[in-house]
mmCIF file of C-alpha atoms in Angstrom:
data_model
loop_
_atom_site.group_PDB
_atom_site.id
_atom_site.type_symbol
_atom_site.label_atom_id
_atom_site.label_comp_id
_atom_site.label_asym_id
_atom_site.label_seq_id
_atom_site.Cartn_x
_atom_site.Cartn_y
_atom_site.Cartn_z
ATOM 1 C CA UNK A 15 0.837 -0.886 -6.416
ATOM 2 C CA UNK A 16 -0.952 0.505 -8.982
ATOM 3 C CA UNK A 17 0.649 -1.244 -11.995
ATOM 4 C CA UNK A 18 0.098 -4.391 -9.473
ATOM 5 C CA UNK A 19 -3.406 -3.291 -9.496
ATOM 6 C CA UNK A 20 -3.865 -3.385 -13.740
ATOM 7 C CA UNK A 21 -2.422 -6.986 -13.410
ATOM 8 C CA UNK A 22 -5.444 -7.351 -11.275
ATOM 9 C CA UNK A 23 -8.164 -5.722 -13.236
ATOM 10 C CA UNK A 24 -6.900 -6.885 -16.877
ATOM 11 C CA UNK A 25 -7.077 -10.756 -15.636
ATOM 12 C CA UNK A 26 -2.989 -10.922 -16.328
ATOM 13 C CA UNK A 27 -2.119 -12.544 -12.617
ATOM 14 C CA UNK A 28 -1.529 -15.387 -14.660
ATOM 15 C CA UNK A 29 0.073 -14.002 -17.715
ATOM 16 C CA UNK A 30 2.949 -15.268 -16.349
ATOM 17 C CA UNK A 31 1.634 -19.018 -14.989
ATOM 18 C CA UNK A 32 5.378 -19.727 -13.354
ATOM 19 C CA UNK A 33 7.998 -18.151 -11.361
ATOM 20 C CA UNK A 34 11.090 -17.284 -11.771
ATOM 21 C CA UNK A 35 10.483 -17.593 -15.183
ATOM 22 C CA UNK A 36 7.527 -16.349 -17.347
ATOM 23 C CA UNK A 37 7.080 -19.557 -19.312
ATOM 24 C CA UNK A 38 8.745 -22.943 -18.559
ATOM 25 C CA UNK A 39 12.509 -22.519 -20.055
ATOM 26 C CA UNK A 40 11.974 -18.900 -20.614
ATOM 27 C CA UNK A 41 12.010 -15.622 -18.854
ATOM 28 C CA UNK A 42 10.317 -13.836 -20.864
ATOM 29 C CA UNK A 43 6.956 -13.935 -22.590
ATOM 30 C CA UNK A 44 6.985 -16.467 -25.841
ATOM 31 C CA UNK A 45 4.942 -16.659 -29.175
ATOM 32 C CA UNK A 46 1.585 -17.958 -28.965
ATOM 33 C CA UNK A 47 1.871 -19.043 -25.298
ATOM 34 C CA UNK A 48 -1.706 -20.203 -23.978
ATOM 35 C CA UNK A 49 -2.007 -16.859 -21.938
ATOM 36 C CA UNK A 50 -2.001 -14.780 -24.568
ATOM 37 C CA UNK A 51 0.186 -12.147 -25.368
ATOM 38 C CA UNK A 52 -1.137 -8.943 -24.034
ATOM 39 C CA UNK A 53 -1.964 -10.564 -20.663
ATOM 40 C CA UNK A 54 1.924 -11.930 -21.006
ATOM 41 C CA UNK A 55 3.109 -8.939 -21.229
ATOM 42 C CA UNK A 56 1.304 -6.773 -18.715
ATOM 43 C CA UNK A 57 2.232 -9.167 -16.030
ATOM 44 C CA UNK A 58 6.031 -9.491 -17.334
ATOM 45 C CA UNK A 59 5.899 -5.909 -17.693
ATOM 46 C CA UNK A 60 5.310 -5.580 -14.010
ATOM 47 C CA UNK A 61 7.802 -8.034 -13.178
ATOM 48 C CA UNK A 62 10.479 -5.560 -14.697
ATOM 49 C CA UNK A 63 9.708 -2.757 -12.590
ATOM 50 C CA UNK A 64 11.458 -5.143 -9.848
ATOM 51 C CA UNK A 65 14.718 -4.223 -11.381
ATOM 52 C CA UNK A 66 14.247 -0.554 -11.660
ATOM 53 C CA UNK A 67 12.757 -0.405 -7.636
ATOM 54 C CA UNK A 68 15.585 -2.629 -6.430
ATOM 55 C CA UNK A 69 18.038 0.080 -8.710
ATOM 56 C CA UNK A 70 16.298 2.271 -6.710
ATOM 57 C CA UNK A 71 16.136 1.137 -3.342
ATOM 58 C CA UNK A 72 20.499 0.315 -4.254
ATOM 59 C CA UNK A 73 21.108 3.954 -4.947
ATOM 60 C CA UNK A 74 19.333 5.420 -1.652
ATOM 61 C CA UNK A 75 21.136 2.773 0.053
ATOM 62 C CA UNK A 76 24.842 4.248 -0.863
ATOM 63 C CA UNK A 77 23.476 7.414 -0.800
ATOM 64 C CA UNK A 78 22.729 7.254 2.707
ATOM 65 C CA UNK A 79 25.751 4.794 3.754
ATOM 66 C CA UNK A 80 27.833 7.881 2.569
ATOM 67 C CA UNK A 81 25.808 10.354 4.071
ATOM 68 C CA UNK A 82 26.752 8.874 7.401
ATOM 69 C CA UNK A 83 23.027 9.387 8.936
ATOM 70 C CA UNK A 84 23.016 6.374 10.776
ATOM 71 C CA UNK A 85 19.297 7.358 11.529
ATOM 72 C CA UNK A 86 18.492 6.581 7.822
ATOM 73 C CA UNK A 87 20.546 2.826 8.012
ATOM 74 C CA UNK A 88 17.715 0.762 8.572
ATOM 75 C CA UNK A 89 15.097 2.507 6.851
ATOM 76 C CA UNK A 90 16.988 2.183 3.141
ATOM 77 C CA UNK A 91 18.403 -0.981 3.842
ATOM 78 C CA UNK A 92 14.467 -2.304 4.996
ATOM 79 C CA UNK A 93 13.579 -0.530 1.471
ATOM 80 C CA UNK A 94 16.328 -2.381 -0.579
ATOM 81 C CA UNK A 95 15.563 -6.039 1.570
ATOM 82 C CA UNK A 96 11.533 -5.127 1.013
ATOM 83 C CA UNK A 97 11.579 -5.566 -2.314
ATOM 84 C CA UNK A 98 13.634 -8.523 -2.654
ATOM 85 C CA UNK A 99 11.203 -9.951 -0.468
ATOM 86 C CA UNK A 100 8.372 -8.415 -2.142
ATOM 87 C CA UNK A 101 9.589 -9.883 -5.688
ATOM 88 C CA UNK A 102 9.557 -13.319 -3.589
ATOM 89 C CA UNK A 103 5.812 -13.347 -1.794
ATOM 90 C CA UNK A 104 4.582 -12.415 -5.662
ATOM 91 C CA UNK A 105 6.492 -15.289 -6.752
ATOM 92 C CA UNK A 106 4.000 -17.230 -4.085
ATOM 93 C CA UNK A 107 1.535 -15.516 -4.938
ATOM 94 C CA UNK A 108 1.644 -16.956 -8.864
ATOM 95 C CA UNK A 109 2.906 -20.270 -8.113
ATOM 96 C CA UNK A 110 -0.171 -20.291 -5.454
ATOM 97 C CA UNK A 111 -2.624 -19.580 -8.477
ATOM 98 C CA UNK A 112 -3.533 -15.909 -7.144
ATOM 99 C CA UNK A 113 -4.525 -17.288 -3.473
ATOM 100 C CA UNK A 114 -6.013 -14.145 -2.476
ATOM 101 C CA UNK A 115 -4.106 -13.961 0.896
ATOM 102 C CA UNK A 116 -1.204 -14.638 -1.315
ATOM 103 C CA UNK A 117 -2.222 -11.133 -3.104
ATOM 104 C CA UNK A 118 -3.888 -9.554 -0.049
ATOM 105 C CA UNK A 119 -0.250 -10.220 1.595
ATOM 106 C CA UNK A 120 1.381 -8.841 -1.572
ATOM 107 C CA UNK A 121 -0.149 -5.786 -0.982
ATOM 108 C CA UNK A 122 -0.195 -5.112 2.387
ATOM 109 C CA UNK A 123 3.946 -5.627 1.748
ATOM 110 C CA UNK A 124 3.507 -2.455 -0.558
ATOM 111 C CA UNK A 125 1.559 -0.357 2.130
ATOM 112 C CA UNK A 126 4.131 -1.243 4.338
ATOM 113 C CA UNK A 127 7.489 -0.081 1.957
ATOM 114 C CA UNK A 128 5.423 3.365 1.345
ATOM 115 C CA UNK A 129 5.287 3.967 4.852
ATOM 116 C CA UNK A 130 9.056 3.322 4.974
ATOM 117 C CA UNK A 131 9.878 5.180 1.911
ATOM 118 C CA UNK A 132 7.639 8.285 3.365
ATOM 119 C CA UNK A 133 9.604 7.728 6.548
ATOM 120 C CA UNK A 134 13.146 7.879 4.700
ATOM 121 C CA UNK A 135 12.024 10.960 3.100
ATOM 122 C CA UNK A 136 10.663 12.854 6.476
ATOM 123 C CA UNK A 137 13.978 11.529 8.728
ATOM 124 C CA UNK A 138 16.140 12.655 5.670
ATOM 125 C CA UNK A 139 14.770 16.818 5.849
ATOM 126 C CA UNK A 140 13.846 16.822 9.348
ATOM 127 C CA UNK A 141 16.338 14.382 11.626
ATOM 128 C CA UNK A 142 16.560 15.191 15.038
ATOM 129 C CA UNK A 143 16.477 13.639 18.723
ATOM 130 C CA UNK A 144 13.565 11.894 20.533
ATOM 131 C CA UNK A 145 11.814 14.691 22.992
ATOM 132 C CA UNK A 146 8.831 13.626 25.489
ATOM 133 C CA UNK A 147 5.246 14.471 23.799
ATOM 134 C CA UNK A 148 1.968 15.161 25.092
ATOM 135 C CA UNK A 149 0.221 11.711 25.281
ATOM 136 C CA UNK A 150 -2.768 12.973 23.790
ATOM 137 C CA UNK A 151 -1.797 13.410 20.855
ATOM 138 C CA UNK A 152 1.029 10.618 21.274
ATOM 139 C CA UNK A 153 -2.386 7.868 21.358
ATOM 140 C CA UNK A 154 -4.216 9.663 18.405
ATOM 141 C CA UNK A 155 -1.922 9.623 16.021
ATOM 142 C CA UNK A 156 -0.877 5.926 17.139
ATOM 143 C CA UNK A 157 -4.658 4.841 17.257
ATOM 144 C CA UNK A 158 -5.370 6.652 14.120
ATOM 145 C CA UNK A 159 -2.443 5.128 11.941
ATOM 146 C CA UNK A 160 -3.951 1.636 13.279
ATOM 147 C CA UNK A 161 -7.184 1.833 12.337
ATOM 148 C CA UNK A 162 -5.891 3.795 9.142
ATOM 149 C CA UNK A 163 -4.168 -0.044 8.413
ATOM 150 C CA UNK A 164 -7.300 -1.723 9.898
ATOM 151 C CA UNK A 165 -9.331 -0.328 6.549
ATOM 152 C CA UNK A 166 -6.903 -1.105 4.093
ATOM 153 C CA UNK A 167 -6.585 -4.867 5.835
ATOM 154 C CA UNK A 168 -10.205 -5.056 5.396
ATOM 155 C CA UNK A 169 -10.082 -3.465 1.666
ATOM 156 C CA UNK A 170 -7.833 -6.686 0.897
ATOM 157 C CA UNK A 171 -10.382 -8.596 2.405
ATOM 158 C CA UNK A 172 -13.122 -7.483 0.399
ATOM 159 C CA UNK A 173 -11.257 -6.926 -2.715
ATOM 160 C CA UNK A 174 -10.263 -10.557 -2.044
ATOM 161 C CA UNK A 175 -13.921 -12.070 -1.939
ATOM 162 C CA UNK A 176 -15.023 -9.650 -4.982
ATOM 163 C CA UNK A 177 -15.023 -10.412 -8.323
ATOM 164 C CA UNK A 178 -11.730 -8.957 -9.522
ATOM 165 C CA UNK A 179 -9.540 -11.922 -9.093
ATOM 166 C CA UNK A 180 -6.468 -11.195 -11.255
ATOM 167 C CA UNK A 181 -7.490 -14.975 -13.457
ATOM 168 C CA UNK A 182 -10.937 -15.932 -14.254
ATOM 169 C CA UNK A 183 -10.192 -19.387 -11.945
ATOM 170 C CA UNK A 184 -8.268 -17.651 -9.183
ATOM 171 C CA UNK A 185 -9.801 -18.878 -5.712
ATOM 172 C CA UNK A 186 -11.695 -16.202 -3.848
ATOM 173 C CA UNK A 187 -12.308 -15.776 -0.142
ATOM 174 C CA UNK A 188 -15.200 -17.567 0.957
ATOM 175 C CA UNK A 189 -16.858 -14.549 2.086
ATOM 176 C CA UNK A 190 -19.990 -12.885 0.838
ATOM 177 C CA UNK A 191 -18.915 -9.753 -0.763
ATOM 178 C CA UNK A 192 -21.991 -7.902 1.346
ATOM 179 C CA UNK A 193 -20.552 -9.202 4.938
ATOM 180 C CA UNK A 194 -16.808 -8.060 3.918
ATOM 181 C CA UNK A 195 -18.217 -4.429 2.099
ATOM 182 C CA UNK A 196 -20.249 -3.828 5.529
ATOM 183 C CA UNK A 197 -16.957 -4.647 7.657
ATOM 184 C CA UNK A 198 -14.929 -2.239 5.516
ATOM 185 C CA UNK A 199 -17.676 0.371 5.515
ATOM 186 C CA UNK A 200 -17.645 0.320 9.130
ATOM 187 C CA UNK A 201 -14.218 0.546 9.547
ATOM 188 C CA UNK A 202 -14.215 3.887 7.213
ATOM 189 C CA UNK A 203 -16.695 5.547 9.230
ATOM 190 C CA UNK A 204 -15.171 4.675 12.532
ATOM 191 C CA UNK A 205 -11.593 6.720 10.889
ATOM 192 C CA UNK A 206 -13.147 9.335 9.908
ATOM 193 C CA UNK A 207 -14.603 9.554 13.613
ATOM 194 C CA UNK A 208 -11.579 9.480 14.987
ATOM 195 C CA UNK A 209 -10.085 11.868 11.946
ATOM 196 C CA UNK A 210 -12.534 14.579 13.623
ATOM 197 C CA UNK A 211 -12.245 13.933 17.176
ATOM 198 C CA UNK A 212 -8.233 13.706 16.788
ATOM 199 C CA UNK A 213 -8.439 17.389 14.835
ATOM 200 C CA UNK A 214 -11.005 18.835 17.572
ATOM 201 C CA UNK A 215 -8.254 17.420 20.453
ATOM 202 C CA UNK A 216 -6.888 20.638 22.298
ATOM 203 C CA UNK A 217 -3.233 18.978 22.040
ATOM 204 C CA UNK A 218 -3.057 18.958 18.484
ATOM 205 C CA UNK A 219 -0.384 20.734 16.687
ATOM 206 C CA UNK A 220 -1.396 23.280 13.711
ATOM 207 C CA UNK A 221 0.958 20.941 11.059
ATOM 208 C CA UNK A 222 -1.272 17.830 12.390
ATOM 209 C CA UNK A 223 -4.664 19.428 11.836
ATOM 210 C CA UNK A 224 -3.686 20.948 8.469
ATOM 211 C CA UNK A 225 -2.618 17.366 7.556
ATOM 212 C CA UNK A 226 -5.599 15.774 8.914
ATOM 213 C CA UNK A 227 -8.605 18.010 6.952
ATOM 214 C CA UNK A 228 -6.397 17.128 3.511
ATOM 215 C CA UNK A 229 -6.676 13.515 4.774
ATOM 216 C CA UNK A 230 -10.565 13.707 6.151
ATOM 217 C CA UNK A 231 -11.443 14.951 2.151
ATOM 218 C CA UNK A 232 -9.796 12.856 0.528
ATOM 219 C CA UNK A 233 -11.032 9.627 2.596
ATOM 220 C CA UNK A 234 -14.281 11.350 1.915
ATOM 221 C CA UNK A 235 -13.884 11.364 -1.721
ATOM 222 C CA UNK A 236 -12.284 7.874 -1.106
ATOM 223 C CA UNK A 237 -15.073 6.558 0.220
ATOM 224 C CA UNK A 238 -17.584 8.139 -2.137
ATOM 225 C CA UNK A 239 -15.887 6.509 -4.915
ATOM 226 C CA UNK A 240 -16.199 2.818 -3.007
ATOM 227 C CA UNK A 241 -19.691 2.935 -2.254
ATOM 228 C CA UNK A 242 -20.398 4.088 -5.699
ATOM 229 C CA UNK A 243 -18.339 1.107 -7.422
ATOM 230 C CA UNK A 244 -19.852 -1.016 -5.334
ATOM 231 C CA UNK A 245 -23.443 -0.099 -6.247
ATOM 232 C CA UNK A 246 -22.497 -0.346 -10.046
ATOM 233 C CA UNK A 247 -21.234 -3.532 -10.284
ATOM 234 C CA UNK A 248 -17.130 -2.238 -8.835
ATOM 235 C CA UNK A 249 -16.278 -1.461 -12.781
ATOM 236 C CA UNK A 250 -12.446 -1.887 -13.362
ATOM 237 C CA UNK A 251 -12.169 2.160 -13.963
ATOM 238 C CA UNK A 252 -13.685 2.830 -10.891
ATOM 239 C CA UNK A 253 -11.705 0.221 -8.814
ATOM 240 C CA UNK A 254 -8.911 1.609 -10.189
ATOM 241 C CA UNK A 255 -9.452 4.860 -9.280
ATOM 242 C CA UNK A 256 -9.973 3.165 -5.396
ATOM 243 C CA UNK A 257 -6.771 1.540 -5.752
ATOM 244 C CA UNK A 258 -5.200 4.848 -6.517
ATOM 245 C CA UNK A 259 -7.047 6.402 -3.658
ATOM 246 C CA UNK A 260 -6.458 3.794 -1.016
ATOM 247 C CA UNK A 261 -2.417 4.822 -1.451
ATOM 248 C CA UNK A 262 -3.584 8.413 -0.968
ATOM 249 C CA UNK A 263 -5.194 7.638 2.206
ATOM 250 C CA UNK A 264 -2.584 5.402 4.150
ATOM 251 C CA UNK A 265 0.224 7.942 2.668
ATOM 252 C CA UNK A 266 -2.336 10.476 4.243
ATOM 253 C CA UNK A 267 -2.006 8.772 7.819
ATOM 254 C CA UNK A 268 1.011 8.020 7.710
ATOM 255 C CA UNK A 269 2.268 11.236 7.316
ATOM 256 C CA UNK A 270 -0.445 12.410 9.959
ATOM 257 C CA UNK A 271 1.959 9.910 12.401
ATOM 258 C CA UNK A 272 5.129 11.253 11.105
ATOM 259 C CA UNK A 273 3.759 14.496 11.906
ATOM 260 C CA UNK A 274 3.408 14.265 15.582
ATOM 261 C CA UNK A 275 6.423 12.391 15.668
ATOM 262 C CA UNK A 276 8.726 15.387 14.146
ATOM 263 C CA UNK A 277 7.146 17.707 16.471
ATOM 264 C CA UNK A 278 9.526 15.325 19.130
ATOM 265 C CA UNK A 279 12.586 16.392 17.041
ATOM 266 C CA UNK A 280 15.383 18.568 17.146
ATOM 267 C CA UNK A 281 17.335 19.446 14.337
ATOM 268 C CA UNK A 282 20.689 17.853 14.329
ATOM 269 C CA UNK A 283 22.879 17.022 11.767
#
């Protein structure tokens, strides 16, 4: 995501103008090719790390296969069959000129592997068996990973109908960048609501609420960090530092799930 992300903010979307291939008859950046070099290479550059995720993604696979945690199956074999499709939707997303719900999509792909490889990791130290939970807590942490998605949605949106396109003539949403900030904006406050009124909750575990003030900080900082790029003009440092943040966050609420969800478990090996 975050090499994804200097594609995006160095203009190289289109370093690469084709797919499979680089250049027409050749997978791999060429001489003097109309792109330019450096922005060649940045986006080939992230093409490679394909290989080493789906080497990866192959190795977890076995690992687990031989592990015989059945529990794990579906999450590494998701991971491995994620990627694939991931390398595919940012094949669409060049041949589509950087259609920015070709790129939004592209992203919101990545959100979703995290949350898978977070999950592999979690089931992987702490497997157990299903137990009945208190629904209180049951509905936060379900409501709050929602709207925790909701922002970054809306994040895509607005990155989407802002300036940093990925190619000077890649289409933007027709949007105006104040409408889509405000909607995001709103979003973050409402999460951070519920962040509070999920910790305050009588129900919740001690793990949860430790979880949840590391995640209410950081979305603070987070946020801090948006509204100032947005007042100066979203610089590419400071969007990059979002980018970096935004993967905190959802890892953040994610894990604030996951957490309610091992407090169902039973160890069991």
């Amino acid at each position: 995501m975050v090499t994804g992300g200097a594609v995006r903010l160095t203009s190289s979307g289109l370093g690469c103008p084709t797919w499979p291939e680089c250049v027409p008859g050749s997978y791999t950046p060429v001489p003097n090719q109309a792109e330019g070099q450096l922005h060649a290479w940045i986006e080939f550059g992230n093409r490679l790390l394909t290989f080493i995720l789906v080497l990866s993604a192959l190795i977890t696979l076995i690992a687990v296969l031989k592990s015989g945690r059945r529990d794990l199956r579906i999450l590494a074999l998701g991971q491995f069959l994620g990627i694939f499709a991931q390398g595919i939707l940012g094949g669409v997303t060049v041949l589509t000129n950087l259609n920015p719900f070709a790129v939004a999509s592209h992203y919101l792909l990545s959100t979703i592997l995290i949350a898978a490889s977070v999950s592999l990791y979690t089931r992987r130290h702490i497997p157990g068996i299903k137990k009945s939970s208190h629904r209180q807590s049951d509905l936060f942490s379900r409501w709050h990973v929602v709207v925790a998605f909701i922002v970054v949605v809306l994040g895509t949106i607005l990155t989407g109908a802002g300036p940093h396109a990925g190619d000077i003539d890649a289409p933007r949403i027709d949007l105006r960048i104040q409408t889509a900030a405000l909607m995001h904006g709103l979003a973050v406050i409402f999460l951070l609501l519920l962040t509070v009124a999920f910790y305050r909750a009588d129900k919740t575990g001690h793990e949860t609420k430790e979880l949840l003030v590391k995640f209410f900080l950081i979305s603070i900082a987070q946020g801090g960090i948006g509204f100032i790029q947005y007042l100066q003009g979203v610089p590419e440092l400071l969007v990059a530092i979002h980018l970096v943040g935004a993967v905190l966050v959802w890892i953040g609420a994610w894990r604030i799930w996951l957490s309610v969800q091992r407090q169902e478990m039973d160890t069991a090996r």
